[in-house]
PDB file of C-alpha atoms in Angstrom:
ATOM      1  CA  MET T  27     -15.514  22.425  24.870  1.00  0.00           C
ATOM      2  CA  HIS T  28     -14.320  19.599  24.396  1.00  0.00           C
ATOM      3  CA  ALA T  29     -14.678  18.314  28.019  1.00  0.00           C
ATOM      4  CA  ARG T  30     -18.108  18.869  27.529  1.00  0.00           C
ATOM      5  CA  ARG T  31     -18.428  17.102  24.038  1.00  0.00           C
ATOM      6  CA  LEU T  32     -17.088  13.968  25.221  1.00  0.00           C
ATOM      7  CA  ALA T  33     -19.501  14.628  28.709  1.00  0.00           C
ATOM      8  CA  VAL T  34     -22.413  14.642  26.199  1.00  0.00           C
ATOM      9  CA  CYS T  35     -21.172  11.531  23.873  1.00  0.00           C
ATOM     10  CA  LEU T  36     -20.555   9.159  27.193  1.00  0.00           C
ATOM     11  CA  GLY T  37     -23.786  10.467  28.065  1.00  0.00           C
ATOM     12  CA  ALA T  38     -25.440   9.357  24.558  1.00  0.00           C
ATOM     13  CA  VAL T  39     -23.263   6.293  24.769  1.00  0.00           C
ATOM     14  CA  ALA T  40     -24.790   5.809  28.890  1.00  0.00           C
ATOM     15  CA  ALA T  41     -28.762   5.867  27.177  1.00  0.00           C
ATOM     16  CA  VAL T  42     -27.658   3.273  24.460  1.00  0.00           C
ATOM     17  CA  VAL T  43     -26.231   0.815  27.356  1.00  0.00           C
ATOM     18  CA  ALA T  44     -28.917   1.832  29.540  1.00  0.00           C
ATOM     19  CA  ALA T  45     -32.142   0.863  27.445  1.00  0.00           C
ATOM     20  CA  GLY T  46     -29.705  -2.072  26.384  1.00  0.00           C
ATOM     21  CA  GLY T  47     -31.568  -4.493  28.572  1.00  0.00           C
ATOM     22  CA  ALA T  48     -33.680  -5.471  26.641  1.00  0.00           C
ATOM     23  CA  GLN T  49     -32.703  -6.675  23.092  1.00  0.00           C
ATOM     24  CA  ALA T  50     -32.315  -3.423  20.878  1.00  0.00           C
ATOM     25  CA  ALA T  51     -34.146  -3.216  17.532  1.00  0.00           C
ATOM     26  CA  TRP T  52     -32.636  -0.953  15.024  1.00  0.00           C
ATOM     27  CA  ARG T  53     -34.478  -0.197  12.033  1.00  0.00           C
ATOM     28  CA  ASP T  54     -31.191  -0.413   9.836  1.00  0.00           C
ATOM     29  CA  GLY T  55     -27.575   0.453  10.572  1.00  0.00           C
ATOM     30  CA  GLY T  56     -27.683   4.591   9.668  1.00  0.00           C
ATOM     31  CA  GLU T  57     -30.375   4.762  12.485  1.00  0.00           C
ATOM     32  CA  VAL T  58     -27.151   3.151  14.386  1.00  0.00           C
ATOM     33  CA  TYR T  59     -24.477   5.310  13.350  1.00  0.00           C
ATOM     34  CA  GLU T  60     -26.641   8.518  13.746  1.00  0.00           C
ATOM     35  CA  LYS T  61     -28.154   7.943  17.242  1.00  0.00           C
ATOM     36  CA  VAL T  62     -25.030   6.103  18.645  1.00  0.00           C
ATOM     37  CA  CYS T  63     -22.030   6.861  16.753  1.00  0.00           C
ATOM     38  CA  GLY T  64     -22.188  10.406  15.370  1.00  0.00           C
ATOM     39  CA  HIS T  65     -22.949  11.978  18.742  1.00  0.00           C
ATOM     40  CA  CYS T  66     -19.173  11.245  19.164  1.00  0.00           C
ATOM     41  CA  HIS T  67     -17.289  11.140  15.623  1.00  0.00           C
ATOM     42  CA  GLU T  68     -19.872  13.449  14.041  1.00  0.00           C
ATOM     43  CA  ALA T  69     -19.040  16.207  17.041  1.00  0.00           C
ATOM     44  CA  ASN T  70     -15.601  16.664  16.360  1.00  0.00           C
ATOM     45  CA  VAL T  71     -15.142  14.186  20.040  1.00  0.00           C
ATOM     46  CA  GLY T  72     -14.269  10.502  18.750  1.00  0.00           C
ATOM     47  CA  PRO T  73     -12.037  10.212  15.064  1.00  0.00           C
ATOM     48  CA  VAL T  74     -13.461  10.420  11.909  1.00  0.00           C
ATOM     49  CA  LEU T  75     -14.669   7.361  10.580  1.00  0.00           C
ATOM     50  CA  LYS T  76     -16.338   8.057   7.145  1.00  0.00           C
ATOM     51  CA  GLY T  77     -13.930   8.133   4.165  1.00  0.00           C
ATOM     52  CA  ARG T  78     -11.039   6.392   5.421  1.00  0.00           C
ATOM     53  CA  ALA T  79     -12.176   2.627   4.110  1.00  0.00           C
ATOM     54  CA  LEU T  80     -11.585   0.849   7.172  1.00  0.00           C
ATOM     55  CA  PRO T  81     -12.215  -3.084   6.789  1.00  0.00           C
ATOM     56  CA  GLU T  82     -15.891  -3.963   7.825  1.00  0.00           C
ATOM     57  CA  GLU T  83     -14.326  -6.424  10.703  1.00  0.00           C
ATOM     58  CA  TYR T  84     -12.035  -4.360  12.413  1.00  0.00           C
ATOM     59  CA  VAL T  85     -14.893  -1.644  12.716  1.00  0.00           C
ATOM     60  CA  ARG T  86     -17.156  -4.707  14.164  1.00  0.00           C
ATOM     61  CA  ARG T  87     -14.508  -5.351  16.513  1.00  0.00           C
ATOM     62  CA  VAL T  88     -13.712  -1.593  17.822  1.00  0.00           C
ATOM     63  CA  VAL T  89     -17.863  -1.587  18.462  1.00  0.00           C
ATOM     64  CA  ARG T  90     -17.639  -5.152  20.645  1.00  0.00           C
ATOM     65  CA  LEU T  91     -14.504  -5.141  21.920  1.00  0.00           C
ATOM     66  CA  GLY T  92     -14.186  -0.747  22.527  1.00  0.00           C
ATOM     67  CA  ASN T  93     -11.296   1.064  22.415  1.00  0.00           C
ATOM     68  CA  ARG T  94      -9.903   3.455  24.381  1.00  0.00           C
ATOM     69  CA  ALA T  95     -12.359   6.233  25.348  1.00  0.00           C
ATOM     70  CA  MET T  96     -14.577   4.099  23.296  1.00  0.00           C
ATOM     71  CA  PRO T  97     -16.876   1.998  24.959  1.00  0.00           C
ATOM     72  CA  ALA T  98     -18.036  -2.105  24.034  1.00  0.00           C
ATOM     73  CA  PHE T  99     -21.159  -2.604  23.166  1.00  0.00           C
ATOM     74  CA  ARG T 100     -22.548  -6.065  23.402  1.00  0.00           C
ATOM     75  CA  GLN T 101     -24.898  -8.038  21.402  1.00  0.00           C
ATOM     76  CA  SER T 102     -27.736  -6.423  23.015  1.00  0.00           C
ATOM     77  CA  GLU T 103     -27.310  -3.286  22.737  1.00  0.00           C
ATOM     78  CA  ILE T 104     -26.553  -2.834  18.771  1.00  0.00           C
ATOM     79  CA  ASP T 105     -27.395  -6.424  17.508  1.00  0.00           C
ATOM     80  CA  ASP T 106     -25.467  -8.293  14.497  1.00  0.00           C
ATOM     81  CA  ALA T 107     -27.081  -7.571  11.977  1.00  0.00           C
ATOM     82  CA  ALA T 108     -27.336  -3.685  12.395  1.00  0.00           C
ATOM     83  CA  LEU T 109     -23.629  -3.795  13.614  1.00  0.00           C
ATOM     84  CA  ALA T 110     -22.944  -5.338   9.830  1.00  0.00           C
ATOM     85  CA  GLU T 111     -24.532  -2.199   8.134  1.00  0.00           C
ATOM     86  CA  VAL T 112     -22.949  -0.190  10.577  1.00  0.00           C
ATOM     87  CA  ALA T 113     -19.517  -1.549   9.203  1.00  0.00           C
ATOM     88  CA  ARG T 114     -20.216  -1.596   5.894  1.00  0.00           C
ATOM     89  CA  LEU T 115     -21.727   2.419   6.119  1.00  0.00           C
ATOM     90  CA  VAL T 116     -18.093   3.351   7.556  1.00  0.00           C
ATOM     91  CA  SER T 117     -16.245   1.606   5.607  1.00  0.00           C
ATOM     92  CA  THR T 118     -17.581   2.667   2.245  1.00  0.00           C
ATOM     93  CA  GLY T 119     -19.048   6.191   3.296  1.00  0.00           C
ATOM     94  CA  ALA T 120     -17.958   9.294   1.900  1.00  0.00           C
ATOM     95  CA  ALA T 121     -16.171  11.805   4.296  1.00  0.00           C
ATOM     96  CA  LEU T 122     -18.240  14.286   6.227  1.00  0.00           C
ATOM     97  CA  ALA T 123     -16.886  17.896   5.527  1.00  0.00           C
ATOM     98  CA  ARG T 124     -15.980  19.061   9.388  1.00  0.00           C
ATOM     99  CA  GLU T 125     -16.116  22.969  10.862  1.00  0.00           C
TER     100      GLU T 125
END
């Protein structure tokens, strides 16, 4: 089951990367979190992010450079303004109940 969830997450990430040839236009950081981050971090695949008070700079750095199974996202995939909103959302967001 875990392998299936990981495959779904990686597929979602691959779709974002494939679409990243042109400048990504996100509505806001919430949309980025929902459509990119949430596929793994809200599906018991990646670690819980919200409610941990992670520093915004740390979140931005991990998104840009990647970390372990998480790929790096280029500026053309997630622009700096949207990334700043994601970092703020993650660092100040309340933890979600996990199954």
